[in-house]
CSV table of C-alpha atoms and ligand atoms in Angstrom, one decimal:
chain,number,residue,atom,x,y,z
A,1,MET,CA,24.1,4.2,-3.1
A,2,TYR,CA,20.4,5.0,-3.4
A,3,SER,CA,18.7,5.7,-6.8
A,4,GLN,CA,17.1,9.1,-7.3
A,5,LYS,CA,13.7,7.5,-7.2
A,6,VAL,CA,14.4,6.0,-3.7
A,7,LEU,CA,15.6,9.4,-2.4
A,8,GLU,CA,12.6,11.1,-3.9
A,9,HIS,CA,10.1,8.7,-2.3
A,10,PHE,CA,12.1,9.0,1.0
A,11,ARG,CA,11.8,12.8,1.0
A,12,ASN,CA,8.2,12.9,-0.2
A,13,PRO,CA,6.6,9.7,0.9
A,14,ARG,CA,3.2,9.0,-0.8
A,15,ASN,CA,0.2,7.9,1.3
A,16,MET,CA,1.9,8.1,4.6
A,17,GLY,CA,-0.4,8.0,7.7
A,18,GLU,CA,-3.3,5.9,9.0
A,19,ILE,CA,-6.8,5.0,7.8
A,20,LYS,CA,-9.0,5.2,10.9
A,21,ASP,CA,-11.8,3.0,9.5
A,22,ALA,CA,-9.6,0.7,7.5
A,23,ASP,CA,-11.1,-2.5,6.1
A,24,GLY,CA,-7.8,-4.4,6.5
A,25,ILE,CA,-4.6,-3.7,8.6
A,26,GLY,CA,-1.3,-5.6,8.3
A,27,THR,CA,1.6,-5.1,10.6
A,28,VAL,CA,4.9,-6.9,10.1
A,29,GLY,CA,8.3,-6.7,11.8
A,30,ASN,CA,11.6,-7.2,9.9
A,31,PRO,CA,13.5,-10.1,11.6
A,32,VAL,CA,16.8,-8.8,10.1
A,33,CYS,CA,16.7,-5.3,11.8
A,34,GLY,CA,13.6,-5.2,14.1
A,35,ASP,CA,12.0,-2.4,12.1
A,36,MET,CA,8.2,-2.4,11.8
A,37,MET,CA,5.6,-1.4,9.2
A,38,THR,CA,1.8,-1.2,9.1
A,39,ILE,CA,-0.4,-0.9,6.0
A,40,TYR,CA,-4.0,0.1,6.1
A,41,ILE,CA,-6.4,-0.6,3.2
A,42,LYS,CA,-9.9,0.5,2.2
A,43,VAL,CA,-11.6,-2.0,-0.2
A,44,LYS,CA,-14.4,-1.3,-2.5
A,45,GLU,CA,-15.8,-3.8,-5.0
A,46,GLY,CA,-12.7,-5.9,-4.7
A,47,ARG,CA,-10.3,-3.1,-5.4
A,48,ILE,CA,-8.0,-1.2,-3.1
A,49,GLU,CA,-9.6,2.2,-3.0
A,50,ASP,CA,-7.3,3.7,-0.5
A,51,ILE,CA,-4.0,2.7,1.2
A,52,LYS,CA,-1.8,4.3,3.7
A,53,PHE,CA,1.3,3.2,5.7
A,54,LYS,CA,3.2,3.8,8.9
A,55,THR,CA,6.8,2.8,9.0
A,56,PHE,CA,9.2,2.6,11.9
A,57,GLY,CA,12.2,1.9,9.8
A,58,CYS,CA,15.1,3.0,7.7
A,59,GLY,CA,15.0,5.2,4.6
A,60,ALA,CA,14.7,2.3,2.2
A,61,ALA,CA,11.7,1.0,4.2
A,62,VAL,CA,10.0,4.4,3.9
A,63,ALA,CA,10.7,4.5,0.2
A,64,THR,CA,9.5,1.0,-0.4
A,65,SER,CA,6.3,1.6,1.6
A,66,SER,CA,5.6,4.7,-0.3
A,67,MET,CA,6.2,2.9,-3.6
A,68,ILE,CA,4.1,-0.1,-2.8
A,69,THR,CA,1.1,2.1,-1.9
A,70,GLU,CA,1.4,3.7,-5.3
A,71,LEU,CA,1.6,0.3,-7.0
A,72,ALA,CA,-1.3,-1.2,-5.1
A,73,LYS,CA,-3.8,1.7,-5.2
A,74,GLY,CA,-6.7,1.0,-7.6
A,75,LYS,CA,-5.6,-2.7,-8.1
A,76,THR,CA,-7.9,-5.7,-7.4
A,77,LEU,CA,-6.9,-7.7,-4.3
A,78,GLU,CA,-5.7,-10.5,-6.6
A,79,GLU,CA,-3.4,-8.2,-8.5
A,80,ALA,CA,-2.2,-6.5,-5.3
A,81,MET,CA,-1.4,-10.0,-3.7
A,82,LYS,CA,1.0,-10.6,-6.7
A,83,ILE,CA,3.2,-7.5,-6.0
A,84,THR,CA,6.6,-8.8,-5.0
A,85,ARG,CA,9.5,-7.2,-3.3
A,86,LYS,CA,11.2,-7.4,-6.6
A,87,ASP,CA,8.5,-5.4,-8.3
A,88,VAL,CA,8.9,-2.7,-5.6
A,89,ALA,CA,12.7,-2.6,-5.9
A,90,GLU,CA,12.5,-2.4,-9.7
A,91,ALA,CA,9.9,0.4,-9.5
A,92,LEU,CA,12.4,2.2,-7.3
A,93,GLU,CA,15.2,1.7,-9.9
A,94,GLY,CA,17.0,-0.7,-7.6
A,95,LEU,CA,18.0,-0.9,-4.0
A,96,PRO,CA,21.5,-1.4,-2.6
A,97,PRO,CA,22.0,-5.1,-1.9
A,98,VAL,CA,22.3,-4.6,1.9
A,99,LYS,CA,18.9,-2.9,1.7
A,100,MET,CA,17.0,-5.6,-0.2
A,101,HIS,CA,15.6,-7.1,3.0
A,102,CYS,CA,13.9,-3.7,3.7
A,103,SER,CA,11.6,-4.3,0.7
A,104,ASN,CA,10.3,-7.5,2.3
A,105,LEU,CA,8.5,-5.4,4.9
A,106,ALA,CA,6.4,-3.5,2.3
A,107,ALA,CA,5.4,-6.6,0.4
A,108,ASP,CA,4.6,-8.6,3.5
A,109,ALA,CA,2.6,-5.8,5.2
A,110,LEU,CA,0.5,-5.4,2.1
A,111,LYS,CA,-0.3,-9.1,2.0
A,112,ALA,CA,-1.0,-9.1,5.7
A,113,ALA,CA,-3.5,-6.2,5.2
A,114,ILE,CA,-5.3,-8.1,2.4
A,115,GLU,CA,-5.5,-11.3,4.4
A,116,ASP,CA,-6.8,-9.3,7.4
A,117,TYR,CA,-9.5,-7.8,5.1
A,118,ARG,CA,-10.4,-11.3,3.8
A,119,LYS,CA,-10.8,-12.7,7.2
A,120,LYS,CA,-12.9,-9.8,8.4
A,121,SER,CA,-15.1,-9.8,5.4
A,122,GLY,CA,-15.6,-13.6,5.5
A,123,GLU,CA,-14.0,-14.0,2.1
A,124,VAL,CA,-11.9,-16.9,3.5
A,125,LYS,CA,-12.6,-19.1,6.5
A,126,LEU,CA,-10.2,-19.1,9.4
B,201,FES,FE1,15.2,-2.2,8.8
B,201,FES,FE2,15.6,-1.2,6.4
B,201,FES,S1,17.1,-1.5,8.0
B,201,FES,S2,13.8,-2.0,7.2
């Protein structure tokens, strides 16, 4: 079923929690199952300095959130925008096919948080 990597991230999620004075916040719901995820980012000089997540979802959602925070931390916003659900699933050494939709949440929430930051900072016009 799950790879060791998924189980390990599920048992010891990295960067779980909330950033109170976040620069960008992205919340998405999964249309397939109704689960929800929020990602918070702190941005400094165009890089993701800090990132945390809150997930109301299944074990695969927890593991993918945990993994995406590790992948995105320290990256520029452009690099972080390019992280796909496939990258997350590969970093976790695969997800069971019925759980692939869960990795959408993490990738979409990260993008939503970056877009939120860009709107707030005036980097892009609404
Ligand atoms: Fe909902 Fe996995 S079953 S995110």
